[in-house]
Short mmCIF file of C-alpha atoms in Angstrom, two decimals:
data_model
loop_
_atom_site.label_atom_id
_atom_site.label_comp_id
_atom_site.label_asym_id
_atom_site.label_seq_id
_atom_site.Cartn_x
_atom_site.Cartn_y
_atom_site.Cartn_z
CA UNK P 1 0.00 0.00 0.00
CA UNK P 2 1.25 3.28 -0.64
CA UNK P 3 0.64 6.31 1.51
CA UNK P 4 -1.98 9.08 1.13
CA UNK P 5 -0.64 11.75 -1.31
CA UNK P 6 -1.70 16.01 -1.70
CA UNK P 7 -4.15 16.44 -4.00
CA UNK P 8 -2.68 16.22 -7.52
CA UNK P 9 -4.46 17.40 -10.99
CA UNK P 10 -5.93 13.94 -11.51
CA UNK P 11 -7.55 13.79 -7.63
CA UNK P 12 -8.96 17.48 -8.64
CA UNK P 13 -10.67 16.49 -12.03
CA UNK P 14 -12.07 13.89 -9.90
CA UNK P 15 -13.33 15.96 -7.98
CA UNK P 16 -14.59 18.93 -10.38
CA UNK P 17 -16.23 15.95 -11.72
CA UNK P 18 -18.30 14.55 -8.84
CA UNK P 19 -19.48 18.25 -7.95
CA UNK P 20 -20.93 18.10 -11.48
CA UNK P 21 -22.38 14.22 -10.98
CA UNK P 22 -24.43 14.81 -7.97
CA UNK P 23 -24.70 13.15 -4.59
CA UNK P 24 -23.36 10.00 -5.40
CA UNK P 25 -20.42 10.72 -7.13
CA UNK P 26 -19.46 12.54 -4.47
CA UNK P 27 -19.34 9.77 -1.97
CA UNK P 28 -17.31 7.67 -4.62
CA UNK P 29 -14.66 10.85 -4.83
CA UNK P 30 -14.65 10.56 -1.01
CA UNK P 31 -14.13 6.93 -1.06
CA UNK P 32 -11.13 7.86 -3.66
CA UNK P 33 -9.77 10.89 -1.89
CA UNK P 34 -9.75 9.11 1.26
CA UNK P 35 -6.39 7.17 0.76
CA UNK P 36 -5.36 8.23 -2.82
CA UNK P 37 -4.13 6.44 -4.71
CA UNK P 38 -4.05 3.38 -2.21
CA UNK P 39 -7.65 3.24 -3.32
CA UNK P 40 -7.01 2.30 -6.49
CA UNK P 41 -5.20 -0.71 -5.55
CA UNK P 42 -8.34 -1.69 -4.23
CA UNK P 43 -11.42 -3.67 -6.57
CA UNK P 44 -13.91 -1.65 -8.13
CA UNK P 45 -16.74 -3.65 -5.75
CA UNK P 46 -15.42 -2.55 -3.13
CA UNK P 47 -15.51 1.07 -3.62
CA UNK P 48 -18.84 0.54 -4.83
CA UNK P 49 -20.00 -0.91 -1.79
CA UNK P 50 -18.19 1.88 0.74
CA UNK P 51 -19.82 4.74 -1.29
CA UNK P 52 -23.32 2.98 -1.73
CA UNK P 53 -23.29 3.63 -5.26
CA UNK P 54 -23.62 1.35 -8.30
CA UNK P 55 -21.09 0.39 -11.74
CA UNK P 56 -23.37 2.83 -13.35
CA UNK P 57 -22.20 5.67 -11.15
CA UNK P 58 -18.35 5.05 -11.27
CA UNK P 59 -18.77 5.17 -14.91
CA UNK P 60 -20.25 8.49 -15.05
CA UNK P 61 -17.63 9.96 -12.24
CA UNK P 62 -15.47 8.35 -14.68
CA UNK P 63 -16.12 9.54 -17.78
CA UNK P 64 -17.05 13.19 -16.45
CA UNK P 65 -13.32 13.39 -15.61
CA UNK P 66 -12.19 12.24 -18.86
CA UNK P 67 -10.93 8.82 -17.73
CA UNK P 68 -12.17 5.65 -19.52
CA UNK P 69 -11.96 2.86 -16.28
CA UNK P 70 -10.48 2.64 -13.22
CA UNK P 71 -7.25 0.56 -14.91
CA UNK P 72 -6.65 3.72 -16.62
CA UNK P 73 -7.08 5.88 -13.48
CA UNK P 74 -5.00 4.05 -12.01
CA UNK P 75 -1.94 4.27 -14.18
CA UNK P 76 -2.72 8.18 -14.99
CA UNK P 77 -1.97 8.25 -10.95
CA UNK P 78 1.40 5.98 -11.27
CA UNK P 79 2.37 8.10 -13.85
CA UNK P 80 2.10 11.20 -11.53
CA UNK P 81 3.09 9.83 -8.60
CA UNK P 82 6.30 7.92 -10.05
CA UNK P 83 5.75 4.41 -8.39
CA UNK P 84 3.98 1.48 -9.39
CA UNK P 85 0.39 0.90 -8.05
CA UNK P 86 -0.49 -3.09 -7.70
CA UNK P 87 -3.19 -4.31 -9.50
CA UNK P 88 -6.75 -4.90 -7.40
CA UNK P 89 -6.70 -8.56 -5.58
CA UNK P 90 -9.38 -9.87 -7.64
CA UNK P 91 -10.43 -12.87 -5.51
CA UNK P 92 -13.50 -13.99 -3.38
CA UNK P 93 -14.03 -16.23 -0.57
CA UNK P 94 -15.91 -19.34 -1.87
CA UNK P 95 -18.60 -20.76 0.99
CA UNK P 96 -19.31 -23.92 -1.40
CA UNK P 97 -19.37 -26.77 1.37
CA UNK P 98 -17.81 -28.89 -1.15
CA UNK P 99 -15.09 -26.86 -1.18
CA UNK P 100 -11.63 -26.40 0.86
CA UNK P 101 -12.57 -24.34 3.93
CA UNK P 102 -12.13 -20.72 3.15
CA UNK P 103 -11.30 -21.48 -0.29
CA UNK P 104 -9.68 -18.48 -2.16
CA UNK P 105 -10.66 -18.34 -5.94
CA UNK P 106 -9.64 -16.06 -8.68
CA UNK P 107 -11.75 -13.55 -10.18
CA UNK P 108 -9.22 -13.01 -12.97
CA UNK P 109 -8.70 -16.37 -13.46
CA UNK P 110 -12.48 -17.42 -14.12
CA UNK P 111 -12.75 -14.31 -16.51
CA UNK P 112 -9.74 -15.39 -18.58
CA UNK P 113 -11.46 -18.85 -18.85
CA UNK P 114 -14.58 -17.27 -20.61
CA UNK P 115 -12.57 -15.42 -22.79
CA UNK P 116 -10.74 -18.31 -24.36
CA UNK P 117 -13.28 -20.82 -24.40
CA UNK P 118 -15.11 -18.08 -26.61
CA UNK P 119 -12.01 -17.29 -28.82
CA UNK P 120 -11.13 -21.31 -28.81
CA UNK P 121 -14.19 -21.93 -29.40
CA UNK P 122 -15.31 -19.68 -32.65
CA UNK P 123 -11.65 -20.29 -33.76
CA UNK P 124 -12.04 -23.26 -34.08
CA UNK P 125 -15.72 -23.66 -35.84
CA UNK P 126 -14.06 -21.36 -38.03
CA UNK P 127 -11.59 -23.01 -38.87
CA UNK P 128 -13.29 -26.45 -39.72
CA UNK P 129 -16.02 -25.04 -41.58
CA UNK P 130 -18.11 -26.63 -39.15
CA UNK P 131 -20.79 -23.86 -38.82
CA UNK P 132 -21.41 -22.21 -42.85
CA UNK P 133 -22.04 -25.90 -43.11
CA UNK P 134 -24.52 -26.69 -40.64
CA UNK P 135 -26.17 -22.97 -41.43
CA UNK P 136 -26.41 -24.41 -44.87
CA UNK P 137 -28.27 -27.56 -43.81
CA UNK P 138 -30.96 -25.25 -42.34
CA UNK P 139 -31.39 -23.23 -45.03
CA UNK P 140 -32.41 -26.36 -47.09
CA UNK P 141 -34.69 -27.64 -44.57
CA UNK P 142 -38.21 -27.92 -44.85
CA UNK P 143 -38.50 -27.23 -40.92
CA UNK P 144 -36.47 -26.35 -38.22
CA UNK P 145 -36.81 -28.19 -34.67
CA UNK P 146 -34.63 -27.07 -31.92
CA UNK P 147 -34.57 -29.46 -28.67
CA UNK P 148 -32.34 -28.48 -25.13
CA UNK P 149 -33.60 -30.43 -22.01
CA UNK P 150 -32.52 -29.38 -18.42
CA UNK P 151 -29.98 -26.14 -18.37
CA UNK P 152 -30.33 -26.48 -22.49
CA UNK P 153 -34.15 -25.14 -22.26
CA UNK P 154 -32.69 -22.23 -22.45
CA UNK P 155 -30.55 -22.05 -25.49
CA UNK P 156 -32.68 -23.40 -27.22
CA UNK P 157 -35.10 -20.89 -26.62
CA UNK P 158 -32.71 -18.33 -27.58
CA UNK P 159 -32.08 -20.09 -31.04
CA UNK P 160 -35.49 -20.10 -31.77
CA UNK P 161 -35.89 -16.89 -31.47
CA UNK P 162 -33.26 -15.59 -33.81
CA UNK P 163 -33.79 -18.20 -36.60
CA UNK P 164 -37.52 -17.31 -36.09
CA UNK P 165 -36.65 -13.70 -36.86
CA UNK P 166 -35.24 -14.47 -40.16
CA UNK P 167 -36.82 -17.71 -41.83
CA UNK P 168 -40.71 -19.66 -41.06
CA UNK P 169 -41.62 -22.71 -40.31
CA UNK P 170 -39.16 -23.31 -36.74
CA UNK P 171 -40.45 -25.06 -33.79
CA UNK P 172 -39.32 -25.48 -30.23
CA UNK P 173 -39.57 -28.58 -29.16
CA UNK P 174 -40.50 -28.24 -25.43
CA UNK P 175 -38.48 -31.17 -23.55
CA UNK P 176 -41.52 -33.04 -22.63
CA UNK P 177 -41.84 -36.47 -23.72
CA UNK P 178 -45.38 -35.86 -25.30
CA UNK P 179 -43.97 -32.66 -26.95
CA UNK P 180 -41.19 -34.64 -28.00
CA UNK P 181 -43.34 -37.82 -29.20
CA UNK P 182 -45.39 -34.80 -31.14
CA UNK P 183 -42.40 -33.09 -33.22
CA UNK P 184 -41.05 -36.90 -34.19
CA UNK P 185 -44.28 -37.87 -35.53
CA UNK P 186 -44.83 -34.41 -37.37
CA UNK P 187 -41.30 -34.54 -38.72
CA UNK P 188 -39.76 -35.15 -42.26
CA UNK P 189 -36.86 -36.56 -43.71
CA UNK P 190 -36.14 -33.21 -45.18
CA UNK P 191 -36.39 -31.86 -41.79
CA UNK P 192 -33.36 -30.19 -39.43
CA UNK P 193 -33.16 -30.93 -35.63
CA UNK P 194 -30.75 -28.49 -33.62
CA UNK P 195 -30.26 -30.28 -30.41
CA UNK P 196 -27.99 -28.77 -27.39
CA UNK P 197 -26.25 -31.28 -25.34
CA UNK P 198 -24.27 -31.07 -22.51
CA UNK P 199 -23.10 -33.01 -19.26
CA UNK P 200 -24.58 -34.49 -17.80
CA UNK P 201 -26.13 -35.17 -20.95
CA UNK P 202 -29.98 -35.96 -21.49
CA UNK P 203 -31.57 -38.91 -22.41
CA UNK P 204 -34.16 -37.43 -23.74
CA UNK P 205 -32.29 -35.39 -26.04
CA UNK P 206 -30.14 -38.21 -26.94
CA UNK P 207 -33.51 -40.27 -27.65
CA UNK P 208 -35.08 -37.41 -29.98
CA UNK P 209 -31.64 -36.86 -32.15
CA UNK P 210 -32.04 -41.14 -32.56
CA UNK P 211 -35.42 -41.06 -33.72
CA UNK P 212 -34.53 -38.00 -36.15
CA UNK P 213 -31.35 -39.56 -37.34
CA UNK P 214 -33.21 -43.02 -37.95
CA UNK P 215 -35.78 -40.46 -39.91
CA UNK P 216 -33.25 -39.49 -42.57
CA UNK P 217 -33.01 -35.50 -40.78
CA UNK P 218 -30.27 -33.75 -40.56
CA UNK P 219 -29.05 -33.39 -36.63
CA UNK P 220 -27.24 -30.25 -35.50
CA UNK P 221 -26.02 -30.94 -32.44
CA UNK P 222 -24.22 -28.26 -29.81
CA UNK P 223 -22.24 -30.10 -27.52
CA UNK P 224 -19.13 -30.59 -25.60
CA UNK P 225 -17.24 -32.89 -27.38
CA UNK P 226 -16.95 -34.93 -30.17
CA UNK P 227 -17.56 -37.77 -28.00
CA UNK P 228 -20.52 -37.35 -26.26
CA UNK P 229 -23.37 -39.51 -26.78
CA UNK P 230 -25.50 -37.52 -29.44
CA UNK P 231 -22.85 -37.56 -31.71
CA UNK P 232 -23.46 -40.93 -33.21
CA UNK P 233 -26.54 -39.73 -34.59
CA UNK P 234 -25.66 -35.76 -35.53
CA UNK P 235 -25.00 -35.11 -39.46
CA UNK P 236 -23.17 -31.78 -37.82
CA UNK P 237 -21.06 -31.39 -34.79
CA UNK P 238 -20.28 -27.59 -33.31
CA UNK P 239 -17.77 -28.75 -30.36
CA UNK P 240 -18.10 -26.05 -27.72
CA UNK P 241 -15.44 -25.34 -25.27
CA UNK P 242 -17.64 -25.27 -21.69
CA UNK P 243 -14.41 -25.45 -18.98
CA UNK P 244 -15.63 -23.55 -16.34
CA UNK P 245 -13.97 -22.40 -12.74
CA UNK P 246 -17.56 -23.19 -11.31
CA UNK P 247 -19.45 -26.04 -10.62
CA UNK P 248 -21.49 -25.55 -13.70
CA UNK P 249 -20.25 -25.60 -17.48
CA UNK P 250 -19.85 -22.13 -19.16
CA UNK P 251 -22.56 -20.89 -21.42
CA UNK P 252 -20.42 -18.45 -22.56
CA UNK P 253 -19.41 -20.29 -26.15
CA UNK P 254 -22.22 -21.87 -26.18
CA UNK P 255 -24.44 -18.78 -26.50
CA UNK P 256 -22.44 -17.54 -29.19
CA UNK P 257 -21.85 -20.36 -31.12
CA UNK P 258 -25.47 -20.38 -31.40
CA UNK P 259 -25.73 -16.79 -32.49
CA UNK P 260 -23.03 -17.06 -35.16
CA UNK P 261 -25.35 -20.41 -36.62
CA UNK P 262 -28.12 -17.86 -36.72
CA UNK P 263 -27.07 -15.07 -38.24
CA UNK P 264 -25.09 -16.98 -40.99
CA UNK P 265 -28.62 -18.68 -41.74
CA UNK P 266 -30.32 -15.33 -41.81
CA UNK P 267 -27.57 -13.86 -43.87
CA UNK P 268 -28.52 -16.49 -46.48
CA UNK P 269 -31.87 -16.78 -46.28
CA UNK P 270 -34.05 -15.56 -49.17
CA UNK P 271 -36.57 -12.61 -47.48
CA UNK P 272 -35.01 -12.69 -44.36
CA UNK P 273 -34.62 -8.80 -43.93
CA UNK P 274 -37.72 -8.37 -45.13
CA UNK P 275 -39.62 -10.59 -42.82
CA UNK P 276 -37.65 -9.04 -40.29
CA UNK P 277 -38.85 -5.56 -41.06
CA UNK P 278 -42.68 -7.20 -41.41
CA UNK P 279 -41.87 -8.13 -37.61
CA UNK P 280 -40.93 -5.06 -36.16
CA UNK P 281 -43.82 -3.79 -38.14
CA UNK P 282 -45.90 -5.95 -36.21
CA UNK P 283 -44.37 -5.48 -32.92
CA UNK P 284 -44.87 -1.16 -33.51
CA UNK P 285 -48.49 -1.85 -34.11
CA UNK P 286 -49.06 -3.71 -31.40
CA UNK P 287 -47.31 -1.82 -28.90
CA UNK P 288 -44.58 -3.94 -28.05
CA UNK P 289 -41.96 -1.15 -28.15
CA UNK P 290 -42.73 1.12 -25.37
CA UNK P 291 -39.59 1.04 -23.58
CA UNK P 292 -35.77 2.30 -24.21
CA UNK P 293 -35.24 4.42 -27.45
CA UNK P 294 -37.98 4.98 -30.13
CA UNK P 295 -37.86 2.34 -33.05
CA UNK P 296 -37.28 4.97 -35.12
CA UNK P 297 -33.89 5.32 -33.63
CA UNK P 298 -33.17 2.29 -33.68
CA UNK P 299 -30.27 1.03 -36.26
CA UNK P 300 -31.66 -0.10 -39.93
CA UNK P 301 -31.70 -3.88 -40.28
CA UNK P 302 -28.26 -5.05 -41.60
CA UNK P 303 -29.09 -8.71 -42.38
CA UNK P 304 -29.30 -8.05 -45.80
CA UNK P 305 -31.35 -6.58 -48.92
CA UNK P 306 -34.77 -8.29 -49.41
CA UNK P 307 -32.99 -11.06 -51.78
CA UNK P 308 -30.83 -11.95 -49.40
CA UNK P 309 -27.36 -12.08 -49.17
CA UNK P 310 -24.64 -14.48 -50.79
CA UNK P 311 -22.63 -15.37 -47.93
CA UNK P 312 -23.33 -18.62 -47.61
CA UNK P 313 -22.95 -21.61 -50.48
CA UNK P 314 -25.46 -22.14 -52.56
CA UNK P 315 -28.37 -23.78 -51.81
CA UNK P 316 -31.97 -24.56 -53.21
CA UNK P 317 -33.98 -21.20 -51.64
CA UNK P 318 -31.69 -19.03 -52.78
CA UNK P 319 -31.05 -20.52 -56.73
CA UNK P 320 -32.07 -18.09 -59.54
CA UNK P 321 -35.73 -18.41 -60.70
CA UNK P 322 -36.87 -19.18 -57.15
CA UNK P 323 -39.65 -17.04 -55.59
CA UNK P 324 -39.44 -15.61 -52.83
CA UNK P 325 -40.91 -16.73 -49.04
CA UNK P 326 -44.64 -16.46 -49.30
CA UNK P 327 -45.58 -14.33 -46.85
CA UNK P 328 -46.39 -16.21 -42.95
CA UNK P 329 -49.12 -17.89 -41.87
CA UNK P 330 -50.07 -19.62 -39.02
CA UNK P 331 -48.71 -22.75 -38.33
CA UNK P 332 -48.51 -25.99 -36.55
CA UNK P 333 -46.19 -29.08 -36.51
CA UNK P 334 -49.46 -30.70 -37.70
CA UNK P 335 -49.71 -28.91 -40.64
CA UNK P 336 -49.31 -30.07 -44.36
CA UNK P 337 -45.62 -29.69 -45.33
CA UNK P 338 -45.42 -27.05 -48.10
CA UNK P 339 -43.91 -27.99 -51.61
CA UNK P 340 -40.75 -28.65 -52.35
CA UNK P 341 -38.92 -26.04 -53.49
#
């Protein structure tokens, strides 16, 4: 710890700048002032919680005085003061029962393990060719199913909702055995399941990819390795890095993995902008925007022009002659399939 300095020009922007801010950032400044700079060896949380203010606050003290975080702040004061200021001691006391007694964990260290199972993770679907491939196999697909059980419930609700944005005819498959009996008896050989599977890995979902696989569908499945069980019956793997400090597995990749295989299926999807801009139609009239920013404001739709866009290979929708989506209508797994294209 260093000791308690005079004020210097960086302590008195500070401080110009919480008079400015109000209240609040006044209590952070004192929090600062208190034992500049030894407070900025200190973690951002814990400022926080001695001035009874919020991340939101800091920010705006922050950028009132012209500083972009509290890493810079801290070496615009080292720079001043001529001596090195230690990094915050990013750890936490873990009360898990499982767990040594007073275990002492690494904030740091569970951060940097998000960010490369994301870069890992993308780097290496990337490289493989693993996901323009499976995007592909949706855009040929009469229907799209997407299946998670347990913690997957909720990626696959996510994916539903972005590939619903951009193309018809996709169905969540709730992970209910009668839901589940329901989608394989509706389904089609020239049908796509996107299944999410994960350990400890579902039976159900394991079950579902069989009965699609036996079908003649194509099975996209999200998992953790190229091992796991659903693999014997997926046409596409998307291995997903899921290491994880915690007890849990990261959704971290896994989130974005499933993003990417979105928007590369909306990006070649014929009419996906379009329908897009139908939607937010729809959502205007019907009052769903009432909150945040006016949609006017909001940034044009960059998915494409209404013919879609070419980043994708080739594929049956988007060959020349072809019309273009008709426009939506209500539908059911029990419906008629539509023509083939």
């Amino acid at each position: 710890m260093t000791r308690p300095l005079a004020p210097t020009s960086t302590l008195e922007l500070l401080r110009a700048a919480a008079e400015l801010c109000g209240p609040t950032a006044q209590r952070l400044f004192a929090v600062l002032a208190e034992d500049y700079p030894a407070s900025l060896e200190r973690r951002p949380g814990q400022l926080l919680r001695a001035a009874r203010a919020t991340a939101a606050d800091l920010d705006g003290l922050l950028a009132a005085a012209g500083v972009a975080s509290t890493d810079d702040l801290r070496m615009l004061a080292a720079r001043e003061i001529g001596l090195r200021l230690a990094e915050p001691d990013l750890r936490f006391t873990s009360r898990d029962p499982q767990s040594e007694p007073r275990e002492r964990s690494a904030l740091r260290r569970m951060i940097t393990t998000e960010e490369d199972n994301l870069r890992r993770t993308l780097a290496d679907l990337q490289a493989n060719g693993a996901l323009e491939v499976a995007a592909a196999a949706l855009l040929r697909a009469r229907r799209r199913w997407v299946l998670g059980d347990l913690k997957s419930a909720g990626y696959a609700s996510l994916l539903t909702s972005d590939l619903t944005s951009s193309m018809r005819d996709v169905f969540l498959v709730q992970p209910a055995t009668g839901a589940a009996v329901n989608a394989i008896s509706d389904a089609h050989a020239d049908d796509v399941l996107v299944v999410f599977s994960f350990r400890n890995y579902s039976r159900l979902t394991v079950d579902v990819a069989r009965e699609f696989h036996v079908l003649g569908a194509s099975v996209i499945a999200l998992t953790d390795s190229y091992t796991s069980p659903v693999c014997s019956f997926a046409s596409h793997v998307l291995a997903v890095d899921t290491r994880s400090e915690s007890p849990h597995h990261s959704p971290t990749a896994v989130v974005a993995a499933a993003h990417v295989l979105a928007a590369l299926a909306a990006a070649g999807a014929k009419g996906a902008a379009r329908r897009s801009r139908r939607r937010t139609e729809v959502f205007r009239s019907l009052g769903s925007y009432g909150l945040g920013r006016p949609a006017s404001d909001a940034a044009p739709d960059t998915l494409g022009d209404a013919d879609g866009a070419t980043g994708l290979p080739a594929t049956a929708a988007d060959a020349p002659g072809t019309p273009p989506d008709a426009p939506d209508s209500p539908s059911s797994p029990g419906d008629r399939y539509p023509p083939a294209q």
